[in-house]
Amino acid sequence: MKNFFNDHNNSCVLKEWDFENSNEITKNWNQEVPKHVENFNLYTEDRNAVIYFALFVEYHVNKMVEILMPDFDSLIGISKSPISLKINLLDSFKLLPKQIFEAARCINNIRNEFAHEINMVNLEDLNSLPNDRKKKTVDKLLYLTTEYEGDYQYEKKEDILRKRFKSICLNTISAFRVFEPSVKHLRNERIEK
């Protein structure tokens, strides 16, 4: 399995995160993330859990957009622009490893299935989607949680899509959090020059 936080294709500026700010990142993580994981776990219906965690991922995407483009809100509006646009915009900078954005897209695609399909209630329902939609959702989720290491390896006692979805969300949130100080530093360095 590959490390989710490393650039395996030599295609981005920040090849891996530096551990310089790890104490602060861990402190913030411990203050903020466990309550969201607990809320996710409390939802009995996958639809609610998926939409909830997808919003938590979107929060981190928005934060990264605002770091790179502080005036983005006056240009388009951070809350008015679709998450897919923001993910593609961040990916186009080639700052972070590609799989982070693949995961963010997968999470968004799964969220969209639940938000737009009234009969979609459980993550296992994704298996009945037409092939083109299944490839972007359940197949991509299975690939990302098999190809890259992360929280999922601790969840394998019961191999269900809900645990894989939670894992890919936590990996993606972690990635945005661990790279945030480097992105801030990079942006500030470029502005000062």
CSV table of C-alpha atoms in Angstrom, one decimal:
chain,number,residue,atom,x,y,z
A,1,MET,CA,0.0,0.0,0.0
A,2,LYS,CA,1.1,3.5,-0.8
A,3,ASN,CA,1.3,6.4,1.6
A,4,PHE,CA,-1.7,8.7,1.0
A,5,PHE,CA,0.2,11.8,1.8
A,6,ASN,CA,3.2,11.3,-0.6
A,7,ASP,CA,3.6,12.2,-4.2
A,8,HIS,CA,4.1,8.9,-6.0
A,9,ASN,CA,4.1,10.4,-9.5
A,10,ASN,CA,6.5,13.2,-9.0
A,11,SER,CA,3.9,15.6,-10.2
A,12,CYS,CA,3.4,18.1,-7.4
A,13,VAL,CA,5.3,20.9,-5.7
A,14,LEU,CA,4.8,19.6,-2.1
A,15,LYS,CA,6.1,16.0,-2.4
A,16,GLU,CA,5.3,15.1,1.2
A,17,TRP,CA,4.3,17.1,4.3
A,18,ASP,CA,6.9,18.3,6.7
A,19,PHE,CA,6.6,17.4,10.3
A,20,GLU,CA,7.5,20.9,11.5
A,21,ASN,CA,4.0,21.8,12.7
A,22,SER,CA,2.9,18.3,13.7
A,23,ASN,CA,2.3,19.2,17.4
A,24,GLU,CA,-0.1,22.1,16.4
A,25,ILE,CA,-1.8,19.9,13.8
A,26,THR,CA,-2.3,17.1,16.3
A,27,LYS,CA,-3.6,19.5,18.9
A,28,ASN,CA,-6.1,21.1,16.5
A,29,TRP,CA,-7.1,17.6,15.2
A,30,ASN,CA,-7.8,16.4,18.7
A,31,GLN,CA,-9.9,19.4,19.5
A,32,GLU,CA,-12.0,19.4,16.3
A,33,VAL,CA,-12.2,16.0,14.6
A,34,PRO,CA,-13.3,13.5,17.2
A,35,LYS,CA,-16.6,15.2,17.7
A,36,HIS,CA,-17.3,14.9,13.9
A,37,VAL,CA,-16.3,11.3,13.9
A,38,GLU,CA,-18.6,10.7,16.8
A,39,ASN,CA,-21.5,12.4,15.0
A,40,PHE,CA,-20.8,10.4,11.8
A,41,ASN,CA,-20.9,7.2,13.9
A,42,LEU,CA,-24.2,8.2,15.5
A,43,TYR,CA,-26.0,8.4,12.1
A,44,THR,CA,-27.9,5.1,11.5
A,45,GLU,CA,-28.7,5.9,7.9
A,46,ASP,CA,-25.7,6.1,5.5
A,47,ARG,CA,-27.3,9.0,3.6
A,48,ASN,CA,-27.0,11.3,6.7
A,49,ALA,CA,-23.5,10.1,7.5
A,50,VAL,CA,-22.3,10.6,4.0
A,51,ILE,CA,-23.7,14.1,3.6
A,52,TYR,CA,-22.4,15.1,7.0
A,53,PHE,CA,-18.8,14.0,6.4
A,54,ALA,CA,-18.8,15.3,2.8
A,55,LEU,CA,-19.6,18.7,4.3
A,56,PHE,CA,-16.7,18.3,6.7
A,57,VAL,CA,-14.4,17.6,3.7
A,58,GLU,CA,-15.8,20.6,1.8
A,59,TYR,CA,-15.0,22.8,4.8
A,60,HIS,CA,-11.3,21.8,4.4
A,61,VAL,CA,-11.4,22.3,0.6
A,62,ASN,CA,-12.9,25.8,1.2
A,63,LYS,CA,-10.2,26.6,3.8
A,64,MET,CA,-7.4,25.6,1.3
A,65,VAL,CA,-9.0,27.7,-1.5
A,66,GLU,CA,-9.1,30.7,0.9
A,67,ILE,CA,-5.4,30.2,1.7
A,68,LEU,CA,-4.4,30.2,-1.9
A,69,MET,CA,-6.9,32.8,-3.1
A,70,PRO,CA,-7.9,35.1,-0.2
A,71,ASP,CA,-10.2,37.1,-2.3
A,72,PHE,CA,-11.9,34.1,-3.9
A,73,ASP,CA,-15.2,35.0,-2.2
A,74,SER,CA,-15.4,38.4,-3.9
A,75,LEU,CA,-14.6,36.8,-7.3
A,76,ILE,CA,-17.1,33.9,-7.3
A,77,GLY,CA,-18.2,33.3,-3.8
A,78,ILE,CA,-16.9,30.4,-1.7
A,79,SER,CA,-20.4,29.2,-0.8
A,80,LYS,CA,-21.8,29.8,-4.3
A,81,SER,CA,-19.3,27.8,-6.3
A,82,PRO,CA,-19.7,24.1,-6.6
A,83,ILE,CA,-17.3,21.9,-4.7
A,84,SER,CA,-16.2,20.2,-7.9
A,85,LEU,CA,-14.9,23.6,-9.2
A,86,LYS,CA,-13.0,24.2,-6.0
A,87,ILE,CA,-11.5,20.7,-6.1
A,88,ASN,CA,-10.4,21.1,-9.7
A,89,LEU,CA,-9.0,24.6,-9.0
A,90,LEU,CA,-6.9,23.3,-6.2
A,91,ASP,CA,-5.8,20.3,-8.2
A,92,SER,CA,-4.7,22.6,-11.1
A,93,PHE,CA,-2.1,24.3,-8.8
A,94,LYS,CA,-0.3,20.9,-8.7
A,95,LEU,CA,0.7,21.6,-5.1
A,96,LEU,CA,-0.5,18.4,-3.4
A,97,PRO,CA,-0.4,14.8,-4.3
A,98,LYS,CA,-3.1,13.9,-6.9
A,99,GLN,CA,-4.7,11.2,-4.9
A,100,ILE,CA,-5.9,13.8,-2.4
A,101,PHE,CA,-8.1,15.4,-5.1
A,102,GLU,CA,-9.1,12.0,-6.5
A,103,ALA,CA,-10.4,11.2,-3.0
A,104,ALA,CA,-12.2,14.6,-2.6
A,105,ARG,CA,-13.9,14.0,-6.0
A,106,CYS,CA,-14.9,10.5,-5.0
A,107,ILE,CA,-16.4,11.8,-1.7
A,108,ASN,CA,-18.3,14.5,-3.6
A,109,ASN,CA,-19.6,12.0,-6.2
A,110,ILE,CA,-20.8,9.7,-3.5
A,111,ARG,CA,-22.4,12.7,-1.7
A,112,ASN,CA,-24.2,13.7,-4.9
A,113,GLU,CA,-25.7,10.3,-5.3
A,114,PHE,CA,-27.2,10.5,-1.9
A,115,ALA,CA,-28.3,14.1,-2.3
A,116,HIS,CA,-30.0,13.6,-5.7
A,117,GLU,CA,-31.3,10.0,-5.5
A,118,ILE,CA,-34.2,9.7,-3.1
A,119,ASN,CA,-34.1,5.9,-3.1
A,120,MET,CA,-30.4,5.9,-2.2
A,121,VAL,CA,-30.2,5.1,1.5
A,122,ASN,CA,-27.2,2.8,2.1
A,123,LEU,CA,-23.7,2.9,0.7
A,124,GLU,CA,-24.2,-0.6,-0.6
A,125,ASP,CA,-26.9,0.9,-3.0
A,126,LEU,CA,-24.0,2.4,-5.0
A,127,ASN,CA,-23.3,-1.1,-6.4
A,128,SER,CA,-26.6,-0.9,-8.3
A,129,LEU,CA,-25.7,2.3,-10.2
A,130,PRO,CA,-25.1,2.4,-13.9
A,131,ASN,CA,-21.4,1.6,-14.7
A,132,ASP,CA,-20.3,5.2,-15.5
A,133,ARG,CA,-21.6,6.4,-12.1
A,134,LYS,CA,-20.4,3.3,-10.2
A,135,LYS,CA,-16.8,3.8,-11.5
A,136,LYS,CA,-16.8,7.3,-10.0
A,137,THR,CA,-18.2,6.2,-6.7
A,138,VAL,CA,-18.0,2.7,-5.3
A,139,ASP,CA,-15.2,1.5,-7.6
A,140,LYS,CA,-13.1,4.6,-6.9
A,141,LEU,CA,-13.7,4.3,-3.2
A,142,LEU,CA,-12.6,0.6,-3.2
A,143,TYR,CA,-9.5,1.5,-5.3
A,144,LEU,CA,-8.5,4.4,-3.0
A,145,THR,CA,-8.9,2.5,0.2
A,146,THR,CA,-7.1,-0.5,-1.2
A,147,GLU,CA,-4.2,1.3,-3.0
A,148,TYR,CA,-3.4,3.8,-0.2
A,149,GLU,CA,-2.9,3.1,3.5
A,150,GLY,CA,-4.8,5.1,6.1
A,151,ASP,CA,-7.4,4.6,8.7
A,152,TYR,CA,-9.1,1.9,6.8
A,153,GLN,CA,-6.5,-0.7,7.7
A,154,TYR,CA,-7.8,-0.5,11.3
A,155,GLU,CA,-11.4,-1.0,10.1
A,156,LYS,CA,-10.9,-4.2,8.2
A,157,LYS,CA,-12.6,-6.4,10.9
A,158,GLU,CA,-15.8,-5.6,9.1
A,159,ASP,CA,-15.3,-4.7,5.4
A,160,ILE,CA,-18.3,-2.5,4.7
A,161,LEU,CA,-18.4,0.6,2.4
A,162,ARG,CA,-19.4,2.9,5.3
A,163,LYS,CA,-16.0,2.2,7.0
A,164,ARG,CA,-14.2,2.7,3.7
A,165,PHE,CA,-16.0,6.0,3.2
A,166,LYS,CA,-15.2,7.2,6.7
A,167,SER,CA,-11.6,6.2,6.1
A,168,ILE,CA,-11.2,8.1,2.8
A,169,CYS,CA,-12.9,11.1,4.4
A,170,LEU,CA,-10.5,11.1,7.3
A,171,ASN,CA,-7.5,10.6,5.0
A,172,THR,CA,-8.6,13.6,2.9
A,173,ILE,CA,-9.3,15.8,5.9
A,174,SER,CA,-5.9,14.8,7.4
A,175,ALA,CA,-4.1,15.6,4.1
A,176,PHE,CA,-5.6,19.1,3.9
A,177,ARG,CA,-4.7,19.7,7.5
A,178,VAL,CA,-1.1,18.4,7.3
A,179,PHE,CA,-0.3,20.3,4.1
A,180,GLU,CA,-2.0,23.5,5.2
A,181,PRO,CA,1.1,25.1,7.0
A,182,SER,CA,3.2,24.3,3.9
A,183,VAL,CA,0.7,25.8,1.5
A,184,LYS,CA,0.4,28.9,3.8
A,185,HIS,CA,4.2,29.2,3.8
A,186,LEU,CA,4.5,28.8,0.1
A,187,ARG,CA,1.8,31.4,-0.6
A,188,ASN,CA,3.4,33.9,1.8
A,189,GLU,CA,6.8,33.3,0.3
A,190,ARG,CA,5.5,34.0,-3.2
A,191,ILE,CA,3.7,37.2,-2.1
A,192,GLU,CA,6.7,38.7,-0.4
A,193,LYS,CA,8.9,38.2,-3.5
